[in-house]
Amino acid sequence: LSSVVWLLLAAALVFFMQAGFGLLEAGSCREKNVLSILTKNQVDVIVGSIMWYSVGYGIAFGDAEPTGGLLGTSGFMGATLFNGSE
């Protein structure tokens, strides 16, 4: 349970960081460019979330035995995300 809580907390921090980047960039440009900056940040969050689900989770939390503990080689596309194994 503690690893799930940590993963959710870290994800929330990343999303707040993205919001902070959006506010910083919106405050650093002219008013006519704010919508495109915020749209770019929204697309960044969406693409990053999809890529983490499909590739990053498997590398971070997959079975790393075949690579000597370096990279995970299973769990891609969230295959082991909801089965309760830690």
mmCIF file of C-alpha atoms in Angstrom:
data_model
loop_
_atom_site.group_PDB
_atom_site.id
_atom_site.type_symbol
_atom_site.label_atom_id
_atom_site.label_comp_id
_atom_site.label_asym_id
_atom_site.label_seq_id
_atom_site.Cartn_x
_atom_site.Cartn_y
_atom_site.Cartn_z
ATOM 1 C CA LEU A 1 0.000 0.000 0.000
ATOM 2 C CA SER A 2 2.814 2.419 0.807
ATOM 3 C CA SER A 3 4.327 2.082 -2.684
ATOM 4 C CA VAL A 4 0.940 2.901 -4.237
ATOM 5 C CA VAL A 5 0.593 5.983 -2.031
ATOM 6 C CA TRP A 6 4.109 7.105 -2.939
ATOM 7 C CA LEU A 7 3.445 6.604 -6.656
ATOM 8 C CA LEU A 8 0.227 8.642 -6.476
ATOM 9 C CA LEU A 9 1.913 11.391 -4.450
ATOM 10 C CA ALA A 10 4.783 11.625 -6.927
ATOM 11 C CA ALA A 11 2.322 11.750 -9.834
ATOM 12 C CA ALA A 12 0.377 14.550 -8.145
ATOM 13 C CA LEU A 13 3.592 16.512 -7.633
ATOM 14 C CA VAL A 14 4.449 16.149 -11.314
ATOM 15 C CA PHE A 15 1.013 17.412 -12.333
ATOM 16 C CA PHE A 16 1.344 20.417 -10.016
ATOM 17 C CA MET A 17 4.783 21.054 -11.496
ATOM 18 C CA GLN A 18 3.230 21.080 -14.975
ATOM 19 C CA ALA A 19 0.640 23.607 -13.795
ATOM 20 C CA GLY A 20 3.428 25.767 -12.401
ATOM 21 C CA PHE A 21 5.276 25.644 -15.711
ATOM 22 C CA GLY A 22 2.082 26.718 -17.454
ATOM 23 C CA LEU A 23 1.644 29.691 -15.130
ATOM 24 C CA LEU A 24 5.286 30.683 -15.460
ATOM 25 C CA GLU A 25 5.217 30.527 -19.245
ATOM 26 C CA ALA A 26 1.852 32.309 -19.449
ATOM 27 C CA GLY A 27 3.203 35.118 -17.293
ATOM 28 C CA SER A 28 6.338 35.416 -19.378
ATOM 29 C CA CYS A 29 4.700 35.998 -22.764
ATOM 30 C CA ARG A 30 2.289 38.386 -24.406
ATOM 31 C CA GLU A 31 -1.429 37.962 -23.811
ATOM 32 C CA LYS A 32 -2.100 36.851 -27.383
ATOM 33 C CA ASN A 33 0.176 33.820 -26.918
ATOM 34 C CA VAL A 34 -1.202 32.574 -23.587
ATOM 35 C CA LEU A 35 -3.760 30.194 -25.106
ATOM 36 C CA SER A 36 -1.179 28.472 -27.301
ATOM 37 C CA ILE A 37 1.236 28.146 -24.354
ATOM 38 C CA LEU A 38 -1.425 26.581 -22.131
ATOM 39 C CA THR A 39 -2.530 24.273 -24.953
ATOM 40 C CA LYS A 40 1.075 23.156 -25.417
ATOM 41 C CA ASN A 41 1.323 22.384 -21.702
ATOM 42 C CA GLN A 42 -1.954 20.442 -21.789
ATOM 43 C CA VAL A 43 -0.736 18.359 -24.735
ATOM 44 C CA ASP A 44 2.534 17.778 -22.877
ATOM 45 C CA VAL A 45 0.639 16.351 -19.889
ATOM 46 C CA ILE A 46 -1.538 14.121 -22.079
ATOM 47 C CA VAL A 47 1.333 12.745 -24.186
ATOM 48 C CA GLY A 48 3.525 12.285 -21.104
ATOM 49 C CA SER A 49 0.793 10.368 -19.274
ATOM 50 C CA ILE A 50 0.160 8.064 -22.230
ATOM 51 C CA MET A 51 3.870 7.411 -22.713
ATOM 52 C CA TRP A 52 4.373 6.687 -18.997
ATOM 53 C CA TYR A 53 1.447 4.240 -19.046
ATOM 54 C CA SER A 54 2.648 2.455 -22.165
ATOM 55 C CA VAL A 55 6.445 2.424 -21.689
ATOM 56 C CA GLY A 56 7.648 4.074 -18.478
ATOM 57 C CA TYR A 57 5.772 1.920 -15.979
ATOM 58 C CA GLY A 58 7.234 -1.270 -17.446
ATOM 59 C CA ILE A 59 10.767 0.131 -17.355
ATOM 60 C CA ALA A 60 10.406 1.445 -13.802
ATOM 61 C CA PHE A 61 8.437 -1.359 -12.152
ATOM 62 C CA GLY A 62 8.726 -4.362 -14.486
ATOM 63 C CA ASP A 63 10.726 -7.516 -13.873
ATOM 64 C CA ALA A 64 14.368 -6.425 -13.980
ATOM 65 C CA GLU A 65 15.914 -9.855 -13.527
ATOM 66 C CA PRO A 66 16.875 -10.347 -17.209
ATOM 67 C CA THR A 67 18.796 -7.055 -17.284
ATOM 68 C CA GLY A 68 20.558 -7.481 -13.962
ATOM 69 C CA GLY A 69 18.309 -4.970 -12.189
ATOM 70 C CA LEU A 70 18.881 -2.166 -14.679
ATOM 71 C CA LEU A 71 15.579 -1.964 -16.593
ATOM 72 C CA GLY A 72 12.210 -3.621 -16.279
ATOM 73 C CA THR A 73 11.270 -5.943 -19.112
ATOM 74 C CA SER A 74 7.615 -6.637 -18.302
ATOM 75 C CA GLY A 75 4.521 -4.673 -17.371
ATOM 76 C CA PHE A 76 4.386 -2.554 -20.487
ATOM 77 C CA MET A 77 1.035 -0.949 -21.322
ATOM 78 C CA GLY A 78 0.203 -1.250 -17.614
ATOM 79 C CA ALA A 79 -0.013 -5.055 -17.746
ATOM 80 C CA THR A 80 0.858 -5.452 -14.043
ATOM 81 C CA LEU A 81 -0.547 -2.134 -12.848
ATOM 82 C CA PHE A 82 -3.813 -3.408 -11.372
ATOM 83 C CA ASN A 83 -3.106 -7.020 -10.408
ATOM 84 C CA GLY A 84 -1.933 -6.224 -6.873
ATOM 85 C CA SER A 85 1.654 -7.412 -7.224
ATOM 86 C CA GLU A 86 4.406 -5.227 -5.824
#
